Short mmCIF file of C-alpha atoms in Angstrom, two decimals:
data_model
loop_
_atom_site.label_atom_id
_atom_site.label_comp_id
_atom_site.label_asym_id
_atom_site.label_seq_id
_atom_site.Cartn_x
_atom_site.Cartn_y
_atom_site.Cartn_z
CA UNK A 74 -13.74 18.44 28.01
CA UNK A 75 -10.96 16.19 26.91
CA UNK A 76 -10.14 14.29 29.67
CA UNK A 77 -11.70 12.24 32.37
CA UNK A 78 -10.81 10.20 35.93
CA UNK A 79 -13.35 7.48 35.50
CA UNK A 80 -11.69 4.62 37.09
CA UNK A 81 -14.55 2.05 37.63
CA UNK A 82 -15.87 2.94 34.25
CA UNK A 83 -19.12 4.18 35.57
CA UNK A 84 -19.25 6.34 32.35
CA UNK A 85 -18.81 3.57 29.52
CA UNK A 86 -22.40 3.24 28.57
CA UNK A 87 -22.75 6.68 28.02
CA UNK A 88 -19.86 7.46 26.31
CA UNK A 89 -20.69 4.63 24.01
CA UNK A 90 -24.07 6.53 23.59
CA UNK A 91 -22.53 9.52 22.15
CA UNK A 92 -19.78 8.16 19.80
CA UNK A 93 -22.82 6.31 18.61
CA UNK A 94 -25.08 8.87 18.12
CA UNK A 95 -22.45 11.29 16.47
CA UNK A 96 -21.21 8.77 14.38
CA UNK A 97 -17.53 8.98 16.32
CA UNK A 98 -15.32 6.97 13.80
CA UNK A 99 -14.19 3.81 15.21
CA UNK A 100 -10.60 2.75 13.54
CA UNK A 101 -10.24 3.06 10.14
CA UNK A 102 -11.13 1.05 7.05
CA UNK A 103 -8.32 -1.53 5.94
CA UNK A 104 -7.33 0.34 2.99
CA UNK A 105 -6.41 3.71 5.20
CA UNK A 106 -4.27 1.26 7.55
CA UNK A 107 -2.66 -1.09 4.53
CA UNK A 108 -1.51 2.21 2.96
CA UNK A 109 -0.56 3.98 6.15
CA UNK A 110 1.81 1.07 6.77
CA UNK A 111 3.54 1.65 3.66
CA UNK A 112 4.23 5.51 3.59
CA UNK A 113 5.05 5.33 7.16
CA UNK A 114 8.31 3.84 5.77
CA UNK A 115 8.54 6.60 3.51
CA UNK A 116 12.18 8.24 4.05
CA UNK A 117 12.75 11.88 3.38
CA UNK A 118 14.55 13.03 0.27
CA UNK A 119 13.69 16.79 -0.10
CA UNK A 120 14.65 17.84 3.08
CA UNK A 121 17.71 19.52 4.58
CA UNK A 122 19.74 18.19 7.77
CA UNK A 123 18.84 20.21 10.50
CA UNK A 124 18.83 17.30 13.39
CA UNK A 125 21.77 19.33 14.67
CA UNK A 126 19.15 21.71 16.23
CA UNK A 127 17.93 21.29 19.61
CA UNK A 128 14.34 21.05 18.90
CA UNK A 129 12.49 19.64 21.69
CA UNK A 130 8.69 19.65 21.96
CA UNK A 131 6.24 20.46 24.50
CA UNK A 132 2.88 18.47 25.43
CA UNK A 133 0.47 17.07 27.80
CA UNK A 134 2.44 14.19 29.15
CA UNK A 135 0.25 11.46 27.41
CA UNK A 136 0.40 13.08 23.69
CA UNK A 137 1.97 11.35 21.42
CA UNK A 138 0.47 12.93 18.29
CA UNK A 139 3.16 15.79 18.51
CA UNK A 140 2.36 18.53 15.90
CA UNK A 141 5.82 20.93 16.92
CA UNK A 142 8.94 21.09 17.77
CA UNK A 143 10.98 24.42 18.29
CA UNK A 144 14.80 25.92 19.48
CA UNK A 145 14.85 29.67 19.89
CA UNK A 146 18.06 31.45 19.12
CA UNK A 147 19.08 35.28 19.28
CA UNK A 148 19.63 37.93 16.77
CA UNK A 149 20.60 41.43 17.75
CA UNK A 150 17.56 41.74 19.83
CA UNK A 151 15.30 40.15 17.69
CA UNK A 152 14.78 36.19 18.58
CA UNK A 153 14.63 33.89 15.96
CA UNK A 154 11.74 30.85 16.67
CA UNK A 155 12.57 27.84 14.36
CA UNK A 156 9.09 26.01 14.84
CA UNK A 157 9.32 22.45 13.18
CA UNK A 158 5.91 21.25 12.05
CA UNK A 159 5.23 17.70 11.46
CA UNK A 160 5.79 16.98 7.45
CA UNK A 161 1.98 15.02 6.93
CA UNK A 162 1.88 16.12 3.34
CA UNK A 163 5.33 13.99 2.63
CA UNK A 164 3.17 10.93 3.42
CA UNK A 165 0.31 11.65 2.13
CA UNK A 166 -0.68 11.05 -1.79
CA UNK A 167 -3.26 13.64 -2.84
CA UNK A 168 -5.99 11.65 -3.96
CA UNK A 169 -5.47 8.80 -1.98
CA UNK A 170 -7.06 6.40 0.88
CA UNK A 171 -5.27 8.10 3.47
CA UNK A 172 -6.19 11.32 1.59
CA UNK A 173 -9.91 10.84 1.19
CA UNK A 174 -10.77 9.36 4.69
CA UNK A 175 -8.55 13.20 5.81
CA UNK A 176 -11.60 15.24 4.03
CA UNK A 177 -14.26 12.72 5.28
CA UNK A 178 -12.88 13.30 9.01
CA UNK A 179 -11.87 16.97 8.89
CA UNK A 180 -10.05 16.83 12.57
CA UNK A 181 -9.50 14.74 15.10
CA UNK A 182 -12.50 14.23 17.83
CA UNK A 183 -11.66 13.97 21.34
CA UNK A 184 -13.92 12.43 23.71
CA UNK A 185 -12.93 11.71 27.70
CA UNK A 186 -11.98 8.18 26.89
CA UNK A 187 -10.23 8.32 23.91
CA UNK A 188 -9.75 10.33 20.41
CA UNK A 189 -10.88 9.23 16.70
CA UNK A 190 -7.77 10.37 15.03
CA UNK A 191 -7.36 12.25 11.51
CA UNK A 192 -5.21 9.91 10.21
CA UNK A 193 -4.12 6.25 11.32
CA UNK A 194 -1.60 5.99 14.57
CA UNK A 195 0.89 4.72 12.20
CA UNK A 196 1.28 7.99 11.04
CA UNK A 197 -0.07 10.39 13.55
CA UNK A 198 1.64 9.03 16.76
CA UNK A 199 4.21 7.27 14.61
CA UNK A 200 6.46 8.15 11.51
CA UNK A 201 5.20 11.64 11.34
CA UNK A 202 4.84 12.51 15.10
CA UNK A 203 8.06 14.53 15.78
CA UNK A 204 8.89 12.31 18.53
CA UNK A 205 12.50 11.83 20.26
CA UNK A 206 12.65 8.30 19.42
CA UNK A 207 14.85 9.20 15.83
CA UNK A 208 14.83 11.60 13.02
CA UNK A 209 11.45 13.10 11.70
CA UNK A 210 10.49 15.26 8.38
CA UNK A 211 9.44 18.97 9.30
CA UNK A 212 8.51 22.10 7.55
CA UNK A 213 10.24 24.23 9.69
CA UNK A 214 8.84 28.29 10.12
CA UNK A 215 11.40 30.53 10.58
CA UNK A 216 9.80 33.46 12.59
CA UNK A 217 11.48 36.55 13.71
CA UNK A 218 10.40 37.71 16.72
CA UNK A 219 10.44 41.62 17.38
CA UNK A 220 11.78 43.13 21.02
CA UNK A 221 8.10 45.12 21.04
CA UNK A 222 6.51 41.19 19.88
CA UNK A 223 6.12 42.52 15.97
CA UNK A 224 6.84 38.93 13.97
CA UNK A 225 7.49 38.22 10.56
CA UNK A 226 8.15 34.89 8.34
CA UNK A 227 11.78 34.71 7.75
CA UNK A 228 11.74 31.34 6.18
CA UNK A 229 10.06 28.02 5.49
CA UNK A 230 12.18 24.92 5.31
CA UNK A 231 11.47 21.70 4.73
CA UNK A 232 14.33 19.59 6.84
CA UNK A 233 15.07 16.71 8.82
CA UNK A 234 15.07 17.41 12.77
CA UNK A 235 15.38 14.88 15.54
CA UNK A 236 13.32 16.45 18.92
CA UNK A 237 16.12 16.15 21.86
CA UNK A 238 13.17 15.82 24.59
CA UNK A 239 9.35 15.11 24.75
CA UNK A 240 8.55 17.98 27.83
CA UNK A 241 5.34 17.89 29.36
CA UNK A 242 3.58 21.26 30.70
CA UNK A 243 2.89 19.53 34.40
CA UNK A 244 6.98 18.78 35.11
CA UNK A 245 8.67 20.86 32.76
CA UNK A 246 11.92 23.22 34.50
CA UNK A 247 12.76 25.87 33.17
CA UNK A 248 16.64 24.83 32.57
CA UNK A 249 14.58 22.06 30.28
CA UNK A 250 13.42 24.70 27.47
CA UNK A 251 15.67 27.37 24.74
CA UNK A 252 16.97 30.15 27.11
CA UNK A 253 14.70 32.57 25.34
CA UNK A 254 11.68 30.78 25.78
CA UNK A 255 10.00 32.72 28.65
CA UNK A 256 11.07 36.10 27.00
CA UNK A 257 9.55 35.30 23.19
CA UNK A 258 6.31 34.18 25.28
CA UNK A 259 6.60 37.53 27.11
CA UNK A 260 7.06 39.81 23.84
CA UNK A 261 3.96 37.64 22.25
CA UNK A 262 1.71 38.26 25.09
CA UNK A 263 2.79 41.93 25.45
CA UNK A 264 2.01 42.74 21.56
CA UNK A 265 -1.52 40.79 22.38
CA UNK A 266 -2.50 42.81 25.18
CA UNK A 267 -1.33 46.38 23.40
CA UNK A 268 -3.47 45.76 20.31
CA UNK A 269 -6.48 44.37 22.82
CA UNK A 270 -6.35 41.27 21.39
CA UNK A 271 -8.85 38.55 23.92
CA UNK A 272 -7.34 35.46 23.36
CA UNK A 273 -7.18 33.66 26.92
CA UNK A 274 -7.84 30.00 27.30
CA UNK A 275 -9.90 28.80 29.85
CA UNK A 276 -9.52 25.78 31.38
CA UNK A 277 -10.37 22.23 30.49
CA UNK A 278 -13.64 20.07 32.44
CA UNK A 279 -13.01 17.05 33.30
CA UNK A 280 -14.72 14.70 35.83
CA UNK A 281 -13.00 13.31 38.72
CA UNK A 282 -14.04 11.38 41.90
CA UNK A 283 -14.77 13.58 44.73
CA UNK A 284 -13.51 13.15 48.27
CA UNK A 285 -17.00 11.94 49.17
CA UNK A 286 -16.39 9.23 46.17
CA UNK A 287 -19.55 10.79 44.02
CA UNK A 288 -17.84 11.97 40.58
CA UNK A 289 -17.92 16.07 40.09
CA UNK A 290 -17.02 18.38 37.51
CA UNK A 291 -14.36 19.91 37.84
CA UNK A 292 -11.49 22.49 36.06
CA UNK A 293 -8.33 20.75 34.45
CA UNK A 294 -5.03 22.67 36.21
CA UNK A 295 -3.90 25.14 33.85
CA UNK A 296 0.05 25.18 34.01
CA UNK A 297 1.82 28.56 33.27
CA UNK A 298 3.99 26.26 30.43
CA UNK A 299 0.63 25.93 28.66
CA UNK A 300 0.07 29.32 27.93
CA UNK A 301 3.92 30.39 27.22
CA UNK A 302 3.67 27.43 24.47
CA UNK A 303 0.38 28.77 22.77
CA UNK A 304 2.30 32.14 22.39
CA UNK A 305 4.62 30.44 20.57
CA UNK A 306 1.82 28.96 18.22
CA UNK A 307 0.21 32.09 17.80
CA UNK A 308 3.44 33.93 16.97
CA UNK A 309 4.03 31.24 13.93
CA UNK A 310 0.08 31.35 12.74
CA UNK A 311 0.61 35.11 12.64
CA UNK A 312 3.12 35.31 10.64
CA UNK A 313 2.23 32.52 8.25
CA UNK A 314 -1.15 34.64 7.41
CA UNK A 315 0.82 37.84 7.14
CA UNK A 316 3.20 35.59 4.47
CA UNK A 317 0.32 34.53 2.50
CA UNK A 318 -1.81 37.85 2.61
CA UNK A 319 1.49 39.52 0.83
CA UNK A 320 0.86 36.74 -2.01
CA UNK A 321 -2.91 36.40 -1.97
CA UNK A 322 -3.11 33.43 -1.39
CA UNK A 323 -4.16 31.19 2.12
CA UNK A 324 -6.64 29.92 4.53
CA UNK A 325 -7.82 31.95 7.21
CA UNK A 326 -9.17 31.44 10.53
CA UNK A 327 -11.63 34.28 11.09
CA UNK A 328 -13.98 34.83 14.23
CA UNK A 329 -16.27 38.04 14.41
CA UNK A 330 -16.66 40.05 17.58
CA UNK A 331 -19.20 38.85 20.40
CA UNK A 332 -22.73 40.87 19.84
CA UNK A 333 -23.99 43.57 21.84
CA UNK A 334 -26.79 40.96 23.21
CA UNK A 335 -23.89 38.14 24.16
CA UNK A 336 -21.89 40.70 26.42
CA UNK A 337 -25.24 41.82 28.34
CA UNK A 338 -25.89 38.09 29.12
CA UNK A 339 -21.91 37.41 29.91
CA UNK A 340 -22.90 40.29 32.88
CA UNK A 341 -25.09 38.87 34.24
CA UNK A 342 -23.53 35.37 34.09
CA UNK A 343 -20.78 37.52 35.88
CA UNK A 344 -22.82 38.45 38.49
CA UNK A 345 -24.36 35.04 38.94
CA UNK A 346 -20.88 33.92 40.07
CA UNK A 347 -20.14 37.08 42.42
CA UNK A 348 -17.40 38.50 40.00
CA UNK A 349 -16.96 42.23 39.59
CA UNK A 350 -17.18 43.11 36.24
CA UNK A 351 -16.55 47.20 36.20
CA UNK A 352 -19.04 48.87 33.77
CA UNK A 353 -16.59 50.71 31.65
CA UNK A 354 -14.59 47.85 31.34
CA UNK A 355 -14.68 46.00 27.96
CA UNK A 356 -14.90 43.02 27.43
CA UNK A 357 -11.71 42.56 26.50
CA UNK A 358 -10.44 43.80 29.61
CA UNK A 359 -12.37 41.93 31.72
CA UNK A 360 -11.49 38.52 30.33
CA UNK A 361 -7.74 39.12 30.62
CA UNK A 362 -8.09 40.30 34.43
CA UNK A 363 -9.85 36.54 35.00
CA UNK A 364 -7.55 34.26 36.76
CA UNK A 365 -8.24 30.72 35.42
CA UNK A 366 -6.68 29.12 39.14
CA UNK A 367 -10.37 30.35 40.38
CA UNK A 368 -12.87 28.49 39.64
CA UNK A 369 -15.50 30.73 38.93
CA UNK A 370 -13.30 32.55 36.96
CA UNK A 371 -12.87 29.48 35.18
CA UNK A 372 -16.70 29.16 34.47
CA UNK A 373 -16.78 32.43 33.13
CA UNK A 374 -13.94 32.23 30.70
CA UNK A 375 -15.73 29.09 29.14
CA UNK A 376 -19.02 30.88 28.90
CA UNK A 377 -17.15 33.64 27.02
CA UNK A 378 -15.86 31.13 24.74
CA UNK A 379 -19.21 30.02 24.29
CA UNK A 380 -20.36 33.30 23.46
CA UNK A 381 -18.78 33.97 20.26
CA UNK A 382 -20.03 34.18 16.96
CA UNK A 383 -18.16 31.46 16.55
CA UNK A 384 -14.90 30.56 14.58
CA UNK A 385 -14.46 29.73 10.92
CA UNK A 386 -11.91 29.85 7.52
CA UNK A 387 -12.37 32.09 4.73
CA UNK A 388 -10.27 31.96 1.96
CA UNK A 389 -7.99 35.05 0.87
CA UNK A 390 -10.14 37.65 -0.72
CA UNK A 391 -8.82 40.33 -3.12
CA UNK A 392 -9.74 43.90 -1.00
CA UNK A 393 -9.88 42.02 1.96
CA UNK A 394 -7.85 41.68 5.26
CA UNK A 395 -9.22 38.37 6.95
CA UNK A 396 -10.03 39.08 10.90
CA UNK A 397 -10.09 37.10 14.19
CA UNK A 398 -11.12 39.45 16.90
CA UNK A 399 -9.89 37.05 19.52
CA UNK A 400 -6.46 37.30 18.13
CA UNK A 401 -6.91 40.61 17.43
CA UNK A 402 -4.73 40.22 13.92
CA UNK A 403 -4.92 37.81 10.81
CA UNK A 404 -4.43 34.76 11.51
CA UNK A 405 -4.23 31.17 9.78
CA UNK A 406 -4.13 27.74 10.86
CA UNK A 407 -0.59 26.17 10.08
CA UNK A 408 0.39 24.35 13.43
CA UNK A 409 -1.72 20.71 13.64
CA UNK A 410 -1.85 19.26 10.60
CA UNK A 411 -1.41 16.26 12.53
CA UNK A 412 -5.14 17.16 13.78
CA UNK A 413 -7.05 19.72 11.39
CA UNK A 414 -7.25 18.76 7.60
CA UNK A 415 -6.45 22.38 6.18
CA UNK A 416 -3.30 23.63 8.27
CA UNK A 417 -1.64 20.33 5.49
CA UNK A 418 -2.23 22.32 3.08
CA UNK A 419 -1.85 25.61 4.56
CA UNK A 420 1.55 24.35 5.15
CA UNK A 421 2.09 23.46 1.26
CA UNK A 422 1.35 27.05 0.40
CA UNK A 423 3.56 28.68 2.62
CA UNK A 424 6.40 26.21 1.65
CA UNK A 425 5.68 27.73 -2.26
CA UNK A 426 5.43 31.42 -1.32
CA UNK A 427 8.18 31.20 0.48
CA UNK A 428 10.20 30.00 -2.04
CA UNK A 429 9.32 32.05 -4.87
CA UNK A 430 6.54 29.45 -6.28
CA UNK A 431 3.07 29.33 -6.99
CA UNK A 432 0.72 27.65 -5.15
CA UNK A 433 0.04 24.42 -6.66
CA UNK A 434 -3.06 24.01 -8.06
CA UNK A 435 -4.72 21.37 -5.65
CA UNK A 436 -4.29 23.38 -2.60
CA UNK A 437 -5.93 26.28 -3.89
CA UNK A 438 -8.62 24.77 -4.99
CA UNK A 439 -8.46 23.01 -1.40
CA UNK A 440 -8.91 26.15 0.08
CA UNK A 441 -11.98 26.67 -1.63
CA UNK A 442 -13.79 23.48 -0.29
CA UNK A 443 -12.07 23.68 3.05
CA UNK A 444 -14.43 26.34 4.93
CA UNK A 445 -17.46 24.14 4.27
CA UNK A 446 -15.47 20.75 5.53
CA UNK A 447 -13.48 22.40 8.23
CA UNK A 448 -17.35 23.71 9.71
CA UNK A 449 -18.96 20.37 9.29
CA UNK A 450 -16.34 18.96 11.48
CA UNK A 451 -15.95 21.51 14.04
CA UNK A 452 -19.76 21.10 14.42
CA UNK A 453 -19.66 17.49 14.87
CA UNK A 454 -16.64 18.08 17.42
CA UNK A 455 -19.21 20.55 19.02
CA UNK A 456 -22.05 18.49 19.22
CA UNK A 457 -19.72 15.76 21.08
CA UNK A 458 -18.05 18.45 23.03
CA UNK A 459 -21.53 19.85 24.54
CA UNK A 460 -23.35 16.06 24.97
CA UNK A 461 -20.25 15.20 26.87
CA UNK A 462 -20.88 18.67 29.30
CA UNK A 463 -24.67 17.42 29.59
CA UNK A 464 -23.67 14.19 30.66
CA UNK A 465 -20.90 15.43 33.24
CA UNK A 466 -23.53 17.59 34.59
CA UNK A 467 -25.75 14.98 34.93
CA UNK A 468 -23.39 13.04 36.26
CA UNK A 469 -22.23 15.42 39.15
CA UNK A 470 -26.09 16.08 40.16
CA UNK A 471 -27.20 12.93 40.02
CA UNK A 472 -28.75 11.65 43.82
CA UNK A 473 -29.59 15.78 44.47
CA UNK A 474 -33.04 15.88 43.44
CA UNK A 475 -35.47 17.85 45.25
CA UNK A 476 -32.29 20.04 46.50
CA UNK A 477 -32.72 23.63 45.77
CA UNK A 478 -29.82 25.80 44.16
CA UNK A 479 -28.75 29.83 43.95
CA UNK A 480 -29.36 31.13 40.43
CA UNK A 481 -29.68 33.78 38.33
CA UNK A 482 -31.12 34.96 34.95
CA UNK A 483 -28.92 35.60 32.05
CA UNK A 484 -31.32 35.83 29.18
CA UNK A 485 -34.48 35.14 27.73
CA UNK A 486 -35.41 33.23 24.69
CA UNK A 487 -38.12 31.35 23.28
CA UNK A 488 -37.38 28.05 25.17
CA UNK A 489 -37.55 29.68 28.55
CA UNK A 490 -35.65 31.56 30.70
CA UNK A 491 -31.50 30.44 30.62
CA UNK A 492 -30.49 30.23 34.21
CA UNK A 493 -26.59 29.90 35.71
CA UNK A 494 -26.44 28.53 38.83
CA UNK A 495 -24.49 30.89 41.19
CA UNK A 496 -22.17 27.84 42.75
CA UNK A 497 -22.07 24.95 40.04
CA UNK A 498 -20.27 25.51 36.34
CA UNK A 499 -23.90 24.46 35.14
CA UNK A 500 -26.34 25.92 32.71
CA UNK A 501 -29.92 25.36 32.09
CA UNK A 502 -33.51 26.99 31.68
CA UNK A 503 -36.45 26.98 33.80
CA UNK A 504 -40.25 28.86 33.07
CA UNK A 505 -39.65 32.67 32.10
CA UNK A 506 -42.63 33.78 33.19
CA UNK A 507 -42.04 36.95 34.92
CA UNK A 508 -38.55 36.94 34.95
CA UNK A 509 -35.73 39.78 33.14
CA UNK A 510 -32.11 39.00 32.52
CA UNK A 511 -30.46 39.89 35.86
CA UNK A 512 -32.96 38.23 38.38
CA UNK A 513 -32.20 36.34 40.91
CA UNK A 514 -34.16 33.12 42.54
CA UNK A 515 -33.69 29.77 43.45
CA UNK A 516 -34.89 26.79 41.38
CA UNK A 517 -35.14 23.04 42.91
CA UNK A 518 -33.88 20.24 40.71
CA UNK A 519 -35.91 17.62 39.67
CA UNK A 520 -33.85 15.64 37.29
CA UNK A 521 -30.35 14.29 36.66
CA UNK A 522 -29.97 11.75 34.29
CA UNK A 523 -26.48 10.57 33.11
CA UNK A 524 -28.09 7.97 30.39
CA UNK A 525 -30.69 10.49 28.49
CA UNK A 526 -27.66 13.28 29.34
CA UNK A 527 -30.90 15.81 30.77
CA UNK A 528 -31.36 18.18 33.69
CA UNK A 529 -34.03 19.85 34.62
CA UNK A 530 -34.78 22.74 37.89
CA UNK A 531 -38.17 24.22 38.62
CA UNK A 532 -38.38 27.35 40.08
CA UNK A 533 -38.94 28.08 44.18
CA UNK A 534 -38.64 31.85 44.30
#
């Protein structure tokens, strides 16, 4: 959950609570903004003219930290995607303020009222943000782009671009984006679905006021720009990992497959919401026939995502081909340096591979502490991520005590029995006495509360 319609600020108090209790950063120290102000003016000397280019870029409307920029031209019938990626290594000194508070960070957290950034707005939404406001410094990934969606690292530049428009996904035309945009999307998601690759994303929560007034939780509108501009992403993190497996070197992003156990209980979460999921369908399959416009599809496709073994990076191994199953390929993190502390130097390594170098010695050694940083900060983002979910479910059954809900069973663990209610996006557990994965029965609720971020049902039947 990223966002949130909280107009009379009925929320403030909690969300205080959590960037409290998580330790949310608030600013940053003096010596991180005194020496942001001064590389911001930084101007680039190492890079070659390319603002000739009509990059544009592609957001939610209120970004302003914008990682890439791309133009898309033809080749025969390949298509060449020049994807421009913010330059944060030309303003940041290894070793320095801005540096250090990077690896004490990790990413940037995002909460429903605001974001504690990876590096000062100076930088992030300023000088290196490849906004339209004037010329930026890129590294820009040269990716050719296969009719049958094959793609391979043609080049990595470091140049000067200047963005021609800052598009957002909710009003963008069509007659606004490179001619070839919809096609490279369409050979990207065709090679994804031929090598069974599961990568959909579902839908953002967010709360919003209800026509009754009371605030619900509710699925962000997923807009079909979105996903064509992921594809785009993916097609550039592909080829980056394929560039640095061929000089063993790199950072991966690696993600095992779901278990055995996680697929029975994503079944039965399936049937919990009335969805048909065909027994000899994988998966897989099943995932990319959900329709994220539904809502209970919507539901579902965030339990998957919960249902992984989870995400991490793994540095290149000799004798070994890093994996994501998701992605169904290798597959490295490259594109938001603006937001994730190793695609910088993931970045830096592609820029010396790709230009017959080696790999300077502080980003290999980078990679080597990276996996441990990168997973302390994606659990902290967690850990905000899923106290924000309890509180928005608090929050949207608050005043329905004593009411009594649809559920069903979709495991059973130590703590209880883990219940999904059959019409709410809500989780929770209730006694397991009795009960197998797969039953159903109705529990009553006898707790909301927003502040201590807690629900709790009882069972009826």
């Amino acid at each position: 959950m990223k966002t949130i319609r909280d107009p009379a600020h009925a929320l403030a108090r909690e969300l205080a609570a959590i960037r409290a209790e998580f330790q949310v950063p608030d600013g940053f120290p003096p010596a991180v903004l005194a020496a942001a102000e001064i590389v911001a003016t930084r101007a680039p000397t190492n890079h070659a003219d390319w603002t000739h280019r009509p990059f544009v870029t592609l957001d939610p409307a209120s970004a302003t930290d914008l990682d890439q920029a791309f133009c898309i031209e033809a080749a025969g019938g390949d298509l060449i995607l020049h994807y421009a990626i913010a330059d944060v290594a030309w303003f940041v000194d290894e070793g320095g303020p801005i540096d250090a508070e990077a690896w004490a960070r990790g990413e940037t957290l995002y909460l429903p009222d605001g974001k504690a950034g990876l590096y000062p707005p100076v930088l992030a939404e300023g000088a290196a943000s490849l906004l339209p406001d004037g010329p930026r410094p890129a590294v820009v990934f040269s990716v050719r782009v296969a009719p049958d969606g094959a793609v391979k690292l043609d080049a990595a530049t470091r140049a000067v671009i200047r963005s021609r428009a800052k598009l957002a996904y909710a009003t963008v035309r069509a007659e606004d984006l490179p001619a070839d945009f919809a096609e490279l999307s369409r050979r990207i998601t065709q090679a994804e679905a031929e090598r069974g690759a599961a990568r959909v994303d579902p839908p953002e929560q967010e709360v919003s006021e209800g026509p009754d007034g009371a605030l619900a939780l509710v699925f962000r509108t997923r807009h079909a720009s979105e996903d064509r501009n992921a594809a785009l992403s993916l097609a550039c993190n592909m080829a980056v990992a394929d560039a640095l497996i061929a000089h063993e070197t790199g950072l991966f992003r690696v993600m095992a497959e779901p278990s055995d156990h996680a697929v029975r209980r994503l079944r039965h979460t399936a049937r919990a919401f009335g969805v048909d999921w065909p027994e000899q369908a994988t998966l897989t399959q099943f995932e990319r026939a959900l329709d994220p416009a539904d809502t209970r599809h919507a539901a579902l496709m965030l339990a998957i995502r919960r249902a992984g073994n989870g995400a991490g990076y793994q540095p290149f191994r000799a004798g070994e081909t890093p994996w994501h199953a998701a992605v169904a390929a290798s597959y490295a993190h490259a594109t938001a340096p603006l937001r994730r502390l190793a695609d910088r130097y993931v970045v830096q390594a592609v820029l010396a591979v790709a230009h017959g170098r080696s790999v300077p010695g502080y980003v290999s050694d980078a990679f080597a502490r990276l996996p441990k940083v990168m997973a302390r900060a994606g659990s902290r983002a967690g850990q905000v991520d899923r106290a924000v979910i309890d509180m928005a479910e608090a929050v949207m059954l608050a005043g329905n005590e004593g009411e009594t809900f649809a559920a069903l069973v979709t495991d059973i663990g130590e703590r209880g029995a883990s219940i999904q209610l059959r019409e709410l996006p809500v989780t929770a557990r209730v006694d397991a006495s009795g009960l197998t994965p797969g039953d159903a029965l109705a529990v009553r609720l006898t707790r909301a509360d927003p502040h201590a971020r807690q629900i709790a049902f009882e069972r009826v039947s």
